[in-house]
Coordinates of C-alpha atoms and ligand atoms in Angstrom, one line a residue:
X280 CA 54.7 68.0 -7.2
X281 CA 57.1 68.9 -10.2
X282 CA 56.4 73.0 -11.5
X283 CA 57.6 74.1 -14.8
X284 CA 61.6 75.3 -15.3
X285 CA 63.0 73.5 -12.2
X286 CA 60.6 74.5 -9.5
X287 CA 59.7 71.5 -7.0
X288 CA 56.3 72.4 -4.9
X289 CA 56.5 71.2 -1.6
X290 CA 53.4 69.8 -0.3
X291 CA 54.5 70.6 3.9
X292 CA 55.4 74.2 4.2
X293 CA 54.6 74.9 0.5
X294 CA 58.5 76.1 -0.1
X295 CA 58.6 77.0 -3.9
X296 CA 62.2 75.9 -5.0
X297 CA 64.5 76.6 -7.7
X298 CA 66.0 73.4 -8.5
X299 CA 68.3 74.0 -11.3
X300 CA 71.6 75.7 -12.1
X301 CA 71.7 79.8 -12.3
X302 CA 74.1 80.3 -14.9
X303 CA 74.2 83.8 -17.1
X304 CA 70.7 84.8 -15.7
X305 CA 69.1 81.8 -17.0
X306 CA 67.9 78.6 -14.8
X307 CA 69.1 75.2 -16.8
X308 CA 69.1 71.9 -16.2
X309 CA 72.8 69.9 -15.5
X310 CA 74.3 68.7 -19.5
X311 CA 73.7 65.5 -18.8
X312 CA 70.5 66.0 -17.0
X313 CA 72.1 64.6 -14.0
X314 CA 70.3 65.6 -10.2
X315 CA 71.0 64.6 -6.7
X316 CA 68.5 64.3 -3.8
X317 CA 68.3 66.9 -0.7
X318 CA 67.6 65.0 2.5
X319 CA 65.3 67.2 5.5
X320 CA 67.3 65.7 8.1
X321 CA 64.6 65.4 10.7
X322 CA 62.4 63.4 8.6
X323 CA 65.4 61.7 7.0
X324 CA 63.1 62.1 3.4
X325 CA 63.7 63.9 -0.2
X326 CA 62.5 67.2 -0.4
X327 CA 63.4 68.2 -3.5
X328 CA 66.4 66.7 -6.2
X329 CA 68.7 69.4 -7.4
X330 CA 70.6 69.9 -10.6
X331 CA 74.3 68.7 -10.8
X332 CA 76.4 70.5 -12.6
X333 CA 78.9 69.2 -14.8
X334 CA 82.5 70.2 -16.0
X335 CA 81.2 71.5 -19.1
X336 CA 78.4 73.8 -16.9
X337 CA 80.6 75.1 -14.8
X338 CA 83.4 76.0 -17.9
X339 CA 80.6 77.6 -19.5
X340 CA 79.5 79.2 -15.9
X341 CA 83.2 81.3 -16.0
X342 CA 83.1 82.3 -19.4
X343 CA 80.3 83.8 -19.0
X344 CA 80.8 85.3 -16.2
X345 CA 84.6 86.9 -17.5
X346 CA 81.8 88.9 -20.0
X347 CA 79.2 89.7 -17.3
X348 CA 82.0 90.8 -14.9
X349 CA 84.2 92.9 -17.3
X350 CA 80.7 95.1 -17.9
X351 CA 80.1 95.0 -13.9
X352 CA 83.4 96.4 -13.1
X353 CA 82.7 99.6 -15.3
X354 CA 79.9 100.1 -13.4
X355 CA 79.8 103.5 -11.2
X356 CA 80.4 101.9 -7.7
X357 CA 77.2 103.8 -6.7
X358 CA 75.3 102.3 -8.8
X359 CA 76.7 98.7 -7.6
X360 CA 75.8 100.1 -4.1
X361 CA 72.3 100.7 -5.0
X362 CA 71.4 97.2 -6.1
X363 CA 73.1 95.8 -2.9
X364 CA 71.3 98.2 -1.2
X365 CA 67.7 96.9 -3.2
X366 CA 68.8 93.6 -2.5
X367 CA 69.3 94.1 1.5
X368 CA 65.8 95.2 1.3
X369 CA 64.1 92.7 -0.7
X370 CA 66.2 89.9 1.0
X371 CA 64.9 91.9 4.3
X372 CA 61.0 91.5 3.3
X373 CA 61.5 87.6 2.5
X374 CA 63.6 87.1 6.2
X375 CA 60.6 84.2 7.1
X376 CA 61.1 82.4 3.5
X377 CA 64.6 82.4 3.5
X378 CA 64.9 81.4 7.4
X379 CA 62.5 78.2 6.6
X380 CA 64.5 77.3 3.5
X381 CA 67.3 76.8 6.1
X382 CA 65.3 74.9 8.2
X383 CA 64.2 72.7 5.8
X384 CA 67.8 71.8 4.3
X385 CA 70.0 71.9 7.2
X386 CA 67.3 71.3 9.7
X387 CA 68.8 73.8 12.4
X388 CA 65.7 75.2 15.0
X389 CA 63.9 78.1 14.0
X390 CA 65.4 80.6 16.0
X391 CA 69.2 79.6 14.5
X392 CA 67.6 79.8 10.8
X393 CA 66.3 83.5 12.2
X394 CA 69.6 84.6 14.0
X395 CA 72.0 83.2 10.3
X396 CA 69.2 84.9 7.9
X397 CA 70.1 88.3 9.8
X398 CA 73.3 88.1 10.1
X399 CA 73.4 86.8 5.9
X400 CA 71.3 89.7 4.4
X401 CA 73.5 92.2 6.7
X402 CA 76.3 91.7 4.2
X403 CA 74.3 93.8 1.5
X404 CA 73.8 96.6 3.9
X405 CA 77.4 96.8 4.6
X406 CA 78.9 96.4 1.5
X407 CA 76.4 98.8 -0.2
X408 CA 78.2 101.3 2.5
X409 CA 81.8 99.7 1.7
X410 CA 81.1 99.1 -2.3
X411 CA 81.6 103.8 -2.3
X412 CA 85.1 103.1 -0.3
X413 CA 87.7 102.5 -2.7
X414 CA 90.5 104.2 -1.7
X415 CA 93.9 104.1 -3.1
X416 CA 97.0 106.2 -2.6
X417 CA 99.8 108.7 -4.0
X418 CA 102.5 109.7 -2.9
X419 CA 105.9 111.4 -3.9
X420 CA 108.9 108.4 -4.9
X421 CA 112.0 108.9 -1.9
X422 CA 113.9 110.1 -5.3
X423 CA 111.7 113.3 -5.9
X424 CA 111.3 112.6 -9.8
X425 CA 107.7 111.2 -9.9
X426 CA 104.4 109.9 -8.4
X427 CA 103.9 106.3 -7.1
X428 CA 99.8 106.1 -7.6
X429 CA 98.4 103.1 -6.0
X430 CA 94.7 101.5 -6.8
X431 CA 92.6 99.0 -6.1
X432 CA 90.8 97.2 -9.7
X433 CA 88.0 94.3 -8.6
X434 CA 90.1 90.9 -9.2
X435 CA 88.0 89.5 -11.9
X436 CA 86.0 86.0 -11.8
X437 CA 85.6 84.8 -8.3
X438 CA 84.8 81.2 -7.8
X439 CA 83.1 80.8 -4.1
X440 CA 82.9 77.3 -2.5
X441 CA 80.2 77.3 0.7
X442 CA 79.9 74.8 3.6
X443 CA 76.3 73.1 4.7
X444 CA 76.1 74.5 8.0
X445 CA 75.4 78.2 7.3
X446 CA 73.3 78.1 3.9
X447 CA 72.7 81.6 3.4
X448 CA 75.3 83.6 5.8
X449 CA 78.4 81.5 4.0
X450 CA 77.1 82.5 0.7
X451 CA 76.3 85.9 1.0
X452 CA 79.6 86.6 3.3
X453 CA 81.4 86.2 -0.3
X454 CA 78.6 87.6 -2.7
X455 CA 77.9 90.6 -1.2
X456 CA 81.7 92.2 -1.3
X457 CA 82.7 90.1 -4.8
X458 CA 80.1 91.9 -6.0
X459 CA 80.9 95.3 -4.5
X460 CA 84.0 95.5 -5.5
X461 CA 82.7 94.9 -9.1
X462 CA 83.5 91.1 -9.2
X463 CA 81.4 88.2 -11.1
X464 CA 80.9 85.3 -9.1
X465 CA 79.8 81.9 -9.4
X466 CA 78.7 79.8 -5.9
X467 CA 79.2 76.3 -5.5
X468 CA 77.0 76.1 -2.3
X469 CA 77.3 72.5 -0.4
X470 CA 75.9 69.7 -1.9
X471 CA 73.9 69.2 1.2
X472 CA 71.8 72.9 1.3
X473 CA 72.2 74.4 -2.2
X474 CA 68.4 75.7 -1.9
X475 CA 68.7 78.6 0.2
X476 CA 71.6 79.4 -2.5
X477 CA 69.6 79.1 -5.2
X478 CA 66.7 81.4 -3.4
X479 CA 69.4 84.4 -2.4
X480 CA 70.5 84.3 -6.6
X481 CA 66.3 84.9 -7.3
X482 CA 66.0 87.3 -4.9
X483 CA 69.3 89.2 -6.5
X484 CA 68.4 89.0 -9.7
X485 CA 65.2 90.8 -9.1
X486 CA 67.5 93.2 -7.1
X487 CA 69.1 94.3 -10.4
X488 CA 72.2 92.1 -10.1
X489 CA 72.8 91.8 -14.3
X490 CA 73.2 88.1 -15.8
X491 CA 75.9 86.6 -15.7
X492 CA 77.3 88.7 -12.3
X493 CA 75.7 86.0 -10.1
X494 CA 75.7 82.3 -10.8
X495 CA 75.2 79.0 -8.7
X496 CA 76.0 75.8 -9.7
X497 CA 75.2 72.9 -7.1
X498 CA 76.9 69.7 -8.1
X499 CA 77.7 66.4 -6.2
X500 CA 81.2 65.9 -8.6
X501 CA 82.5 68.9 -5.9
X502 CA 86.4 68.3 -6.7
X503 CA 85.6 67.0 -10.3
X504 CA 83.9 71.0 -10.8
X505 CA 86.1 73.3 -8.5
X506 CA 89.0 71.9 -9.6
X507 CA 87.7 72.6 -13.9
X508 CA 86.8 76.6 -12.5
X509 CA 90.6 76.3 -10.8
X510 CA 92.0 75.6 -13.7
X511 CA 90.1 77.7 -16.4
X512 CA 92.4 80.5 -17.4
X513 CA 89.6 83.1 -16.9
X514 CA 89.1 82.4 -13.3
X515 CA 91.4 84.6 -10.4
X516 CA 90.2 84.1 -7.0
X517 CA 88.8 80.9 -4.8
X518 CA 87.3 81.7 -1.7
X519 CA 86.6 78.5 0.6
X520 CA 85.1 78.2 3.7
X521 CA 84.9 74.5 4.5
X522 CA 87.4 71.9 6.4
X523 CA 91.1 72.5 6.9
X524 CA 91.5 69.0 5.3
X525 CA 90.0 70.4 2.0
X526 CA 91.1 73.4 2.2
X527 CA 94.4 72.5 2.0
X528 CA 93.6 70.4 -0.7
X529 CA 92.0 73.6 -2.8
X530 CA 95.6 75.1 -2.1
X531 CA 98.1 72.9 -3.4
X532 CA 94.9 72.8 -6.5
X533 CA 95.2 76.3 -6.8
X534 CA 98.9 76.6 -6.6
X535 CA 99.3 75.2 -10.1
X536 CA 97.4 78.4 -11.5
X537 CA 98.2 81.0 -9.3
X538 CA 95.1 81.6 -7.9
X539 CA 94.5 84.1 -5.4
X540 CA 93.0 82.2 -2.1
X541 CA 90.7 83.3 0.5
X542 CA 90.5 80.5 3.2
X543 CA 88.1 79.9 6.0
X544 CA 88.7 76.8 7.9
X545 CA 88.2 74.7 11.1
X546 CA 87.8 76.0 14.5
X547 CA 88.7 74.3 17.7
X548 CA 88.2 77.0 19.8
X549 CA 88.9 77.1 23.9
X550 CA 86.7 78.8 26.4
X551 CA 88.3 79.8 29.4
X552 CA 86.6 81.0 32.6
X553 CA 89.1 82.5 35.2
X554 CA 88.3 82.8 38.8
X555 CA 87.2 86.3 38.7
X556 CA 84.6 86.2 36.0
X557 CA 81.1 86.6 37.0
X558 CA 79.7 82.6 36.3
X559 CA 76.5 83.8 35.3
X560 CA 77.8 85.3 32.4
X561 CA 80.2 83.1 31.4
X562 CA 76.9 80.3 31.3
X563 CA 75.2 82.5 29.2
X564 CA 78.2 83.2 26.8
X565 CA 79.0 79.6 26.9
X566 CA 75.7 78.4 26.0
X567 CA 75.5 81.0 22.7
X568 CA 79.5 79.7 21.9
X569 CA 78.9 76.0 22.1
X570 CA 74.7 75.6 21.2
X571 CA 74.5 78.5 18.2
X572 CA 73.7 76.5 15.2
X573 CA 73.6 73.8 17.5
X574 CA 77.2 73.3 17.7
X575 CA 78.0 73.2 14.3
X576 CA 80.0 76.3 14.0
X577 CA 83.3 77.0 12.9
X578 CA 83.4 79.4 15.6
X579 CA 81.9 76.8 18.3
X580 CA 83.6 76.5 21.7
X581 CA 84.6 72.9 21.4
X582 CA 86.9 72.9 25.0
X583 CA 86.0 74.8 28.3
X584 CA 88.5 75.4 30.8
X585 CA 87.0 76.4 34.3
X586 CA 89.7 77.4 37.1
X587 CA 89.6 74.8 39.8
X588 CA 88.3 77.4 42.1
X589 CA 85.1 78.1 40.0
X590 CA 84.8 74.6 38.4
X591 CA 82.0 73.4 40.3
X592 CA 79.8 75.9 39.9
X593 CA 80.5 76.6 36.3
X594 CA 80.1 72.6 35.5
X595 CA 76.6 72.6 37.3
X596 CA 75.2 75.5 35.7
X597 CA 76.3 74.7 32.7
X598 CA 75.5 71.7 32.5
X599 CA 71.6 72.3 33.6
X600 CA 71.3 75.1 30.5
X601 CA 72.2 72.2 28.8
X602 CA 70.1 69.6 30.4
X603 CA 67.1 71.6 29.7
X604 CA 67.6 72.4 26.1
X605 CA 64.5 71.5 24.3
X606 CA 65.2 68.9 21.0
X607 CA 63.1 68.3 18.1
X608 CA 62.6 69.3 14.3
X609 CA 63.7 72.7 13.5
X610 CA 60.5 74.0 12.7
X611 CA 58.4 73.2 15.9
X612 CA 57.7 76.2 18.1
X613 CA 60.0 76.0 21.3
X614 CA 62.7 73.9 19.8
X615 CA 66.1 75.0 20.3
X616 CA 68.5 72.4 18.8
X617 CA 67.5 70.7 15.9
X618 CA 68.9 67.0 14.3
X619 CA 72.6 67.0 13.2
X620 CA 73.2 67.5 9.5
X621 CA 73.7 63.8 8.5
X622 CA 73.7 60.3 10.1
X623 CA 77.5 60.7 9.2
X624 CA 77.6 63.4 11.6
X625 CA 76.0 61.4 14.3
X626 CA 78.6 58.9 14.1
X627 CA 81.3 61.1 14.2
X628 CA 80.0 62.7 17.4
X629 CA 79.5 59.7 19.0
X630 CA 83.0 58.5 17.9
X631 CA 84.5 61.5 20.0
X632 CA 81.9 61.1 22.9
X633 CA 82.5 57.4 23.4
X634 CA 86.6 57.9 23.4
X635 CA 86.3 60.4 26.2
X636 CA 84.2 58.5 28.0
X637 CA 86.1 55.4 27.3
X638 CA 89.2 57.5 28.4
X639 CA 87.7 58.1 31.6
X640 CA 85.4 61.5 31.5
X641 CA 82.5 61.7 33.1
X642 CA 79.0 61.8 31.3
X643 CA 76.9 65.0 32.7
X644 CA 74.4 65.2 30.5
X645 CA 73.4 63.7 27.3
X646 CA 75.9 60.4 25.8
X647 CA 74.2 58.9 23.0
X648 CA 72.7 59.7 20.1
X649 CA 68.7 59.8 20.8
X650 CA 66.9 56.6 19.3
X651 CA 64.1 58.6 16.6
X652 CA 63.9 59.6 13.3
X653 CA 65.8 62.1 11.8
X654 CA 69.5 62.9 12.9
X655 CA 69.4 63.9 16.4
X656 CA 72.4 63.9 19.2
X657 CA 71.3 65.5 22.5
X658 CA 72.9 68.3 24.1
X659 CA 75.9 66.6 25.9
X660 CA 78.4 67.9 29.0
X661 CA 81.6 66.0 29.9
X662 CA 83.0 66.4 32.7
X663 CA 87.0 65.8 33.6
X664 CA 88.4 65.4 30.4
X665 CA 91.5 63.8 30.2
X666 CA 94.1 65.5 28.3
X667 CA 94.6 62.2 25.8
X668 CA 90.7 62.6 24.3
X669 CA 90.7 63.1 20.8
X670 CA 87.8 65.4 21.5
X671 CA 90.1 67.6 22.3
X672 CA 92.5 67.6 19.5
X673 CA 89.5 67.2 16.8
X674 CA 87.1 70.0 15.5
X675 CA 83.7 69.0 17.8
X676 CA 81.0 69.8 15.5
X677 CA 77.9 69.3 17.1
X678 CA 76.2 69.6 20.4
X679 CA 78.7 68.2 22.7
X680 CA 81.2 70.1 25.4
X681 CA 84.2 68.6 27.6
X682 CA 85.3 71.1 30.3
X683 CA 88.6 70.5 32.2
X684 CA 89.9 72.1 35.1
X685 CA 93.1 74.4 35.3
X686 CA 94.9 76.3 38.2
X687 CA 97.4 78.4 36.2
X688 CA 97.1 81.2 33.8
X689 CA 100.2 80.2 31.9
X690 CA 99.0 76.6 31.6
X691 CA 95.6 77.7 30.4
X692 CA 97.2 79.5 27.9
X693 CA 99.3 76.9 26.6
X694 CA 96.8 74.7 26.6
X695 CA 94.3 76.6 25.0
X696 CA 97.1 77.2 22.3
X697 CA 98.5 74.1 21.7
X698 CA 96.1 73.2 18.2
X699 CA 96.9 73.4 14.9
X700 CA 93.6 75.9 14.7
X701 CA 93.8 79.7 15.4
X702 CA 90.0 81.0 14.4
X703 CA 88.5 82.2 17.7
X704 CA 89.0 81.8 21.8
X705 CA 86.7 83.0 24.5
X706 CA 87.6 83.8 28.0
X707 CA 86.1 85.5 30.9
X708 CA 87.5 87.5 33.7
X709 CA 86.0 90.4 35.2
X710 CA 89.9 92.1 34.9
X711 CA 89.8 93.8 31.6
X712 CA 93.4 94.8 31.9
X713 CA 94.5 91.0 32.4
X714 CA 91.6 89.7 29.6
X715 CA 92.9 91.8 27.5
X716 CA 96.1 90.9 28.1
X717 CA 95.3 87.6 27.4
X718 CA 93.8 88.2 24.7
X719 CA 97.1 89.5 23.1
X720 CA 98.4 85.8 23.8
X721 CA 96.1 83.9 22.1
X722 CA 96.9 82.6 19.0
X723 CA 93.4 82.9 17.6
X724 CA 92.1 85.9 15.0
X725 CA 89.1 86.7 16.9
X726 CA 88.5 86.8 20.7
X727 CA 84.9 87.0 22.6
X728 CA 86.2 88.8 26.0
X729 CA 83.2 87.9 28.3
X730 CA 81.2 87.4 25.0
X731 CA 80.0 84.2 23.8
X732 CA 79.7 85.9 19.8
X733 CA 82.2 87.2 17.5
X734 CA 80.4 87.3 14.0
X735 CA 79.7 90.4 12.7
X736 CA 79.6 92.0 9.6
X737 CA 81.7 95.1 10.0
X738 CA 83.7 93.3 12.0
X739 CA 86.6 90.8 9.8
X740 CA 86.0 87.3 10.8
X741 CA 89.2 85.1 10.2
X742 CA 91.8 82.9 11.8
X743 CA 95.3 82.1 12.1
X744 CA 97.5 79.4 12.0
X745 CA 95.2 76.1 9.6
X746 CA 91.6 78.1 10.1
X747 CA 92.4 80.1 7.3
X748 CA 94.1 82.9 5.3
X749 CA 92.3 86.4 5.0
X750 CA 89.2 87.9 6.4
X751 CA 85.6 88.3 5.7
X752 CA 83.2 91.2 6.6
X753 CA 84.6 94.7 7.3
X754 CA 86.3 97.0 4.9
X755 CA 89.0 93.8 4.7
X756 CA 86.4 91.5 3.1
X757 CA 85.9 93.6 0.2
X758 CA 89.8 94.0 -0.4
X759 CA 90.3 90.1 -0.7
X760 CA 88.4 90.9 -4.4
X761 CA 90.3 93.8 -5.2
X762 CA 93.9 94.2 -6.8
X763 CA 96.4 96.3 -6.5
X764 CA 97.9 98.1 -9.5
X765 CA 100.4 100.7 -9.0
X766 CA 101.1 103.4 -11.4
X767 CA 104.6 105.1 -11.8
X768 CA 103.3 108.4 -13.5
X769 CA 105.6 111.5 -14.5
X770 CA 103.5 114.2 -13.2
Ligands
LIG299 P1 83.8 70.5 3.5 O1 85.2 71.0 3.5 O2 83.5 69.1 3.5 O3 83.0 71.2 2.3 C1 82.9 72.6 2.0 C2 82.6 72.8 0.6 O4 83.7 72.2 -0.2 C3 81.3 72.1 0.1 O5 80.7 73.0 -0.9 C4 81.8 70.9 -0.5 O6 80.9 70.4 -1.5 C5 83.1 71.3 -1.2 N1 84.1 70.2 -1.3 C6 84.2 69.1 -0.7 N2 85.3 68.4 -1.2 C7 85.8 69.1 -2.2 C8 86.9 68.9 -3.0 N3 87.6 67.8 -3.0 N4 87.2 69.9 -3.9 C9 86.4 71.0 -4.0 N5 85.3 71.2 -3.2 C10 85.0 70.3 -2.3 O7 83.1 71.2 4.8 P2 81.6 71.1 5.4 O8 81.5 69.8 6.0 O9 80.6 71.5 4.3 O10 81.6 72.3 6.5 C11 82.1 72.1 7.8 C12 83.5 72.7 7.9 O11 83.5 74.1 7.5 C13 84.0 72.7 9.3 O12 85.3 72.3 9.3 C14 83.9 74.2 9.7 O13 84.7 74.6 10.7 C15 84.1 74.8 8.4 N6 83.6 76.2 8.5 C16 84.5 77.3 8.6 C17 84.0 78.6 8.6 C18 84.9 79.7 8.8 O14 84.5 80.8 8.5 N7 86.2 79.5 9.2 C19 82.6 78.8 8.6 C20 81.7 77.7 8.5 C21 82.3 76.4 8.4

């Protein structure tokens, strides 16, 4: 049923959407009237068809958003903390409408859509702290004869490009300290889940986030539109989260404008169980690393590593968590891992699943991709992975974990290293002295030390090596909008 001014009712779970672009405080339709279709993917139907926004939309989106943030940056930064702090709340009071939007778009299981709408409105409450904390320096130059004064002045128009498999947390992780720091923004949320997108920019605007501060323009033409806002003269900052592959691309994009980057990329992260850690824990922590969002995390463990001496038992636990995972659409009561984003995604799975098996792995649980509607791959254990899969080497992104066996802390290490990704590894010992020193040798920018989550929003989220450049969350994510200006001042 089509509402007035972009709104599409939906008859099952009566979700009022915004449809249309959010540019200067206004919703509009794309220029050329174009819309593309958002698939539920455990019904594999439409549920709503979304404004696509043009070159010309998204050229108009900066310029108006170079006025709306000029304004924005004169703002007291109390006042800025205030109507994060409103919008934590009133994003707070519509947790349920939010977490179904997710279900409905990316089709994750209720208590994932629960867990992401948390941890996504939690970025208001800590950059309405951080938004206060803008601290500079001054100090005396080595020659005596004046004073170095260093600040911090909120970059200017931020464009912010958001992956499908977090709809609201990827967004807001961005939003919340661009607009702290007295930065406009405008989203270009995936073309798979721009709804939940489109939702957070109603609730902020009722927040008392002025016109023009916030805009989201959804659009299927992604390169044809990030690359126009690139390459606009008013824009200074890209922050990505998305693959390596087109992250890189956005880089060599942005290199012909000098635009400042913020990166967040793949994952291929290791999980390593050593023969002192107590298994029991290390199930648990494994089944949060690998089966959160139901595998499709940048921050998913994607290669276990159980010493030979605790193998066994790690393999069969694990693998009956697994085994006893329930499946089914996201919104069913019980369910904990919903379909897989696209039939795309199923394939690819199944690509890497097939190879290891082909390669001589051992099936534990799961295999194939389950014969129903809608785009489900079971949870899935392999056991004995040789060291020539290519699930190995590749991003897994989805249910599916290979575990190997290793006898040797150096050759754990190496191994567990040796990937052109750096974003997270997890390992448990019981030694905290040896975990952590560990820890300090491996190349990854987070660690889970006998914990199977890292996110957190004071906490800055990043990687090293191709996952990325900068950080999100903590004091750190509101500095990758800021710039520094120093001031050579005779006193
Ligand atoms: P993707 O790279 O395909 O797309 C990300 C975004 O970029 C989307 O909005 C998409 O429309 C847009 N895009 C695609 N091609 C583009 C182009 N040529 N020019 C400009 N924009 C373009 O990634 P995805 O499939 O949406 O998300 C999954 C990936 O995201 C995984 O690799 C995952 O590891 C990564 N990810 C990383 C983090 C992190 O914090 N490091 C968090 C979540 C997801």
């Amino acid at each position: 049923m089509e509402a007035s001014h972009g709104e599409t009712e939906h008859a099952q779970g009566s979700l009022s959407m915004r449809t249309e672009l959010f540019i200067g405080g206004q919703w509009r339709p794309a220029s050329d009237g174009a819309t593309f279709p958002i698939i539920d993917p455990s019904t594999e139907q439409t549920i709503a068809e979304v404004s696509s926004a043009t070159v010309d939309d998204v050229t108009d989106a900066v310029e108006i958003a170079a006025v709306a943030g000029k304004k924005w940056a004169q703002r007291a930064p109390r006042e800025r903390a205030e109507i994060l702090r409103k919008a934590w709340e009133l994003l707070r009071d519509r947790k349920d409408e939010i977490a179904t939007y997710i279900v409905r778009e990316n089709g994750k299981a209720m208590p994932d859509a629960v867990g992401e709408t948390s941890y996504a409105i939690e970025f208001f409450r800590w950059y309405a702290e951080e938004a206060v904390r803008n601290y500079g320096e001054i100090l005396t130059s080595p020659a005596g004869g004046n004073k170095i004064v260093v600040m911090q002045q909120p970059i200017g128009v931020s464009v912010l490009v958001t992956p499908w498999n977090y709809p609201a947390a990827m967004a807001t992780r961005k939003i919340a300290p661009a607009i702290a720091a007295g930065c406009a923004v405008i989203l270009k949320p995936a073309s798979d889940t721009p709804l939940t997108a489109l939702l957070v920019a109603e609730i902020l605007t009722e927040a008392g986030v002025p016109p023009g501060v916030m805009n989201v323009v959804p659009s299927r033409r992604s390169g044809e539109v990030v690359g126009a806002m690139l390459h606009h003269p008013l824009t200074r900052k890209l922050s990505f989260t998305g693959s390596t592959e087109v992250g890189r691309a956005l880089l060599k994009e942005a290199a012909d404008c000098v635009v400042n980057c913020s990166m967040e990329l793949g994952g291929n992260a290791p999980f390593l169980v050593f023969e002192d850690a107590d298994i029991d824990a290390a199930v648990a922590g494994a089944m949060i690393a690998k089966m959160r969002n139901g595998g499709e995390a940048c921050t998913a463990a994607n290669r276990f590593y159980a010493h030979e001496r605790v193998y066994q038992e790690f393999t069969d636990k694990f693998t009956a968590a697994m085994a006893a995972f329930k499946v089914g659409p996201g919104h069913e009561s019980g369910v904990e891992l919903g379909p897989m984003i696209n039939e795309w995604a199923i394939k690819d799975m199944d690509r890497l699943v097939q190879d290891a098996k082909a390669k001589g792995s051992e099936v534990l649980t799961g295999g194939a991709p389950l014969q129903r509607t809608g785009y489900y791959y079971p949870p899935t254990v392999l056991g004995n992975v040789p060291a020539d899969a290519d699930i190995l080497r590749e991003e897994v992104f989805g249910p599916v974990a290979p575990i190997l066996s290793f006898s040797d802390d150096d050759e754990v290490i190496a191994q567990a290293n040796d990937t052109e990704y750096g974003l997270v590894s997890y390992l448990y010992t019981q030694d905290i002295g040896r975990g952590m020193a560990i820890s300090e040798r491996l190349d990854a920018g987070m660690i889970g030390l006998n914990r199977g989550l890292v996110s957190d929003p004071a906490a800055p989220f990043g990687g090293m090596k191709q996952s990325g450049l900068g950080r999100e969350g903590s004091h750190e994510g509101m500095m990758e909008y800021m710039e520094m200006k120093y001031i050579a001042v005779e006193w």
